[in-house]
PDB file of C-alpha atoms in Angstrom:
ATOM      1  CA  UNK P 220       3.213  34.212  -0.777  1.00 89.00           C
ATOM      2  CA  UNK P 221       5.356  31.778  -0.190  1.00 94.00           C
ATOM      3  CA  UNK P 222       5.039  27.883  -1.694  1.00 96.00           C
ATOM      4  CA  UNK P 223       5.001  26.197   1.620  1.00 95.00           C
ATOM      5  CA  UNK P 224       1.947  29.410   2.877  1.00 97.00           C
ATOM      6  CA  UNK P 225       0.163  28.449  -0.211  1.00 97.00           C
ATOM      7  CA  UNK P 226       0.610  24.880   1.231  1.00 97.00           C
ATOM      8  CA  UNK P 227      -0.732  25.305   3.863  1.00 97.00           C
ATOM      9  CA  UNK P 228      -3.789  27.094   3.184  1.00 98.00           C
ATOM     10  CA  UNK P 229      -4.283  24.300   0.524  1.00 98.00           C
ATOM     11  CA  UNK P 230      -3.847  22.195   3.592  1.00 98.00           C
ATOM     12  CA  UNK P 231      -6.700  24.612   5.093  1.00 98.00           C
ATOM     13  CA  UNK P 232      -8.686  23.623   2.586  1.00 98.00           C
ATOM     14  CA  UNK P 233      -8.879  20.237   1.907  1.00 98.00           C
ATOM     15  CA  UNK P 234      -9.437  19.661   6.066  1.00 98.00           C
ATOM     16  CA  UNK P 235     -12.774  21.587   6.058  1.00 97.00           C
ATOM     17  CA  UNK P 236     -14.262  20.790   2.329  1.00 97.00           C
ATOM     18  CA  UNK P 237     -13.289  16.807   3.839  1.00 97.00           C
ATOM     19  CA  UNK P 238     -14.062  17.170   6.687  1.00 96.00           C
ATOM     20  CA  UNK P 239     -10.471  15.757   8.191  1.00 96.00           C
ATOM     21  CA  UNK P 240      -8.817  18.001  10.888  1.00 96.00           C
ATOM     22  CA  UNK P 241      -6.086  15.851  10.770  1.00 97.00           C
ATOM     23  CA  UNK P 242      -5.018  15.680   7.115  1.00 97.00           C
ATOM     24  CA  UNK P 243      -1.466  16.104   6.513  1.00 97.00           C
ATOM     25  CA  UNK P 244      -0.434  17.130   2.747  1.00 98.00           C
ATOM     26  CA  UNK P 245       2.667  16.646   1.168  1.00 97.00           C
ATOM     27  CA  UNK P 246       3.780  17.861  -2.811  1.00 97.00           C
ATOM     28  CA  UNK P 247       3.349  14.355  -3.401  1.00 98.00           C
ATOM     29  CA  UNK P 248      -0.600  13.494  -2.001  1.00 98.00           C
ATOM     30  CA  UNK P 249      -2.812  11.714  -4.391  1.00 97.00           C
ATOM     31  CA  UNK P 250      -6.497  11.273  -4.618  1.00 96.00           C
ATOM     32  CA  UNK P 251      -5.696   7.648  -3.912  1.00 96.00           C
ATOM     33  CA  UNK P 252      -4.109   8.642  -0.803  1.00 96.00           C
ATOM     34  CA  UNK P 253      -7.139  10.560   0.471  1.00 97.00           C
ATOM     35  CA  UNK P 254      -9.740   8.196   1.238  1.00 96.00           C
ATOM     36  CA  UNK P 255     -12.499  11.273   1.422  1.00 96.00           C
ATOM     37  CA  UNK P 256     -11.058  12.810  -1.882  1.00 96.00           C
ATOM     38  CA  UNK P 257     -13.004  11.168  -5.114  1.00 96.00           C
ATOM     39  CA  UNK P 258     -14.350  12.741  -7.877  1.00 94.00           C
ATOM     40  CA  UNK P 259     -17.233  15.199  -6.629  1.00 95.00           C
ATOM     41  CA  UNK P 260     -15.162  16.360  -3.672  1.00 96.00           C
ATOM     42  CA  UNK P 261     -12.409  17.167  -5.873  1.00 96.00           C
ATOM     43  CA  UNK P 262     -15.173  19.547  -7.621  1.00 96.00           C
ATOM     44  CA  UNK P 263     -16.143  21.090  -4.216  1.00 97.00           C
ATOM     45  CA  UNK P 264     -12.516  21.578  -3.792  1.00 97.00           C
ATOM     46  CA  UNK P 265     -11.610  23.320  -7.151  1.00 97.00           C
ATOM     47  CA  UNK P 266     -14.138  25.554  -6.355  1.00 98.00           C
ATOM     48  CA  UNK P 267     -13.205  26.223  -2.926  1.00 98.00           C
ATOM     49  CA  UNK P 268      -9.628  27.252  -3.945  1.00 98.00           C
ATOM     50  CA  UNK P 269     -10.867  29.387  -6.684  1.00 98.00           C
ATOM     51  CA  UNK P 270     -12.597  31.263  -4.059  1.00 98.00           C
ATOM     52  CA  UNK P 271     -10.500  31.317  -1.248  1.00 97.00           C
ATOM     53  CA  UNK P 272      -7.052  32.042  -3.923  1.00 97.00           C
ATOM     54  CA  UNK P 273      -9.934  34.514  -5.498  1.00 97.00           C
ATOM     55  CA  UNK P 274      -8.499  33.107  -9.436  1.00 97.00           C
ATOM     56  CA  UNK P 275      -9.869  30.699 -11.700  1.00 97.00           C
ATOM     57  CA  UNK P 276      -8.366  27.588 -12.994  1.00 97.00           C
ATOM     58  CA  UNK P 277      -8.840  26.335 -16.779  1.00 97.00           C
ATOM     59  CA  UNK P 278     -10.180  22.647 -17.619  1.00 96.00           C
ATOM     60  CA  UNK P 279      -6.002  22.294 -19.155  1.00 97.00           C
ATOM     61  CA  UNK P 280      -5.028  23.075 -16.146  1.00 97.00           C
ATOM     62  CA  UNK P 281      -6.639  21.114 -13.584  1.00 96.00           C
ATOM     63  CA  UNK P 282      -6.577  17.986 -15.890  1.00 95.00           C
ATOM     64  CA  UNK P 283      -2.751  18.360 -16.003  1.00 96.00           C
ATOM     65  CA  UNK P 284      -2.243  17.487 -11.475  1.00 96.00           C
ATOM     66  CA  UNK P 285      -1.435  14.525 -10.876  1.00 96.00           C
ATOM     67  CA  UNK P 286      -0.869  15.555  -7.003  1.00 97.00           C
ATOM     68  CA  UNK P 287      -1.412  18.861  -4.752  1.00 98.00           C
ATOM     69  CA  UNK P 288       2.937  20.102  -5.777  1.00 98.00           C
ATOM     70  CA  UNK P 289       0.838  20.245  -9.344  1.00 98.00           C
ATOM     71  CA  UNK P 290      -1.673  21.298  -7.793  1.00 97.00           C
ATOM     72  CA  UNK P 291       0.916  24.204  -5.267  1.00 98.00           C
ATOM     73  CA  UNK P 292       2.622  24.954  -8.351  1.00 97.00           C
ATOM     74  CA  UNK P 293      -0.350  26.058 -10.764  1.00 97.00           C
ATOM     75  CA  UNK P 294      -1.650  28.433  -7.643  1.00 97.00           C
ATOM     76  CA  UNK P 295       1.929  29.804  -7.252  1.00 96.00           C
ATOM     77  CA  UNK P 296       1.832  30.734 -10.898  1.00 95.00           C
ATOM     78  CA  UNK P 297      -1.568  32.511 -10.893  1.00 93.00           C
ATOM     79  CA  UNK P 298      -0.839  34.666  -7.424  1.00 89.00           C
TER      80      UNK P 298
END
């Protein structure tokens, strides 16, 4: 799975969890850019990503993400 495939899958998960059908993510996207992405939905997103990719994130990894690009890079290292 290449980086673009990972980003596409992440975008699908975000659309489903945040209930925003037309959400378009880029590497630079942050929670500040998406009205529906708050601290509670962040936890839901992490759980959904872990389940979809069959991995577990450490707290340190989660806290290191400044944007979607950081999240995708972290996923790419784990899968």
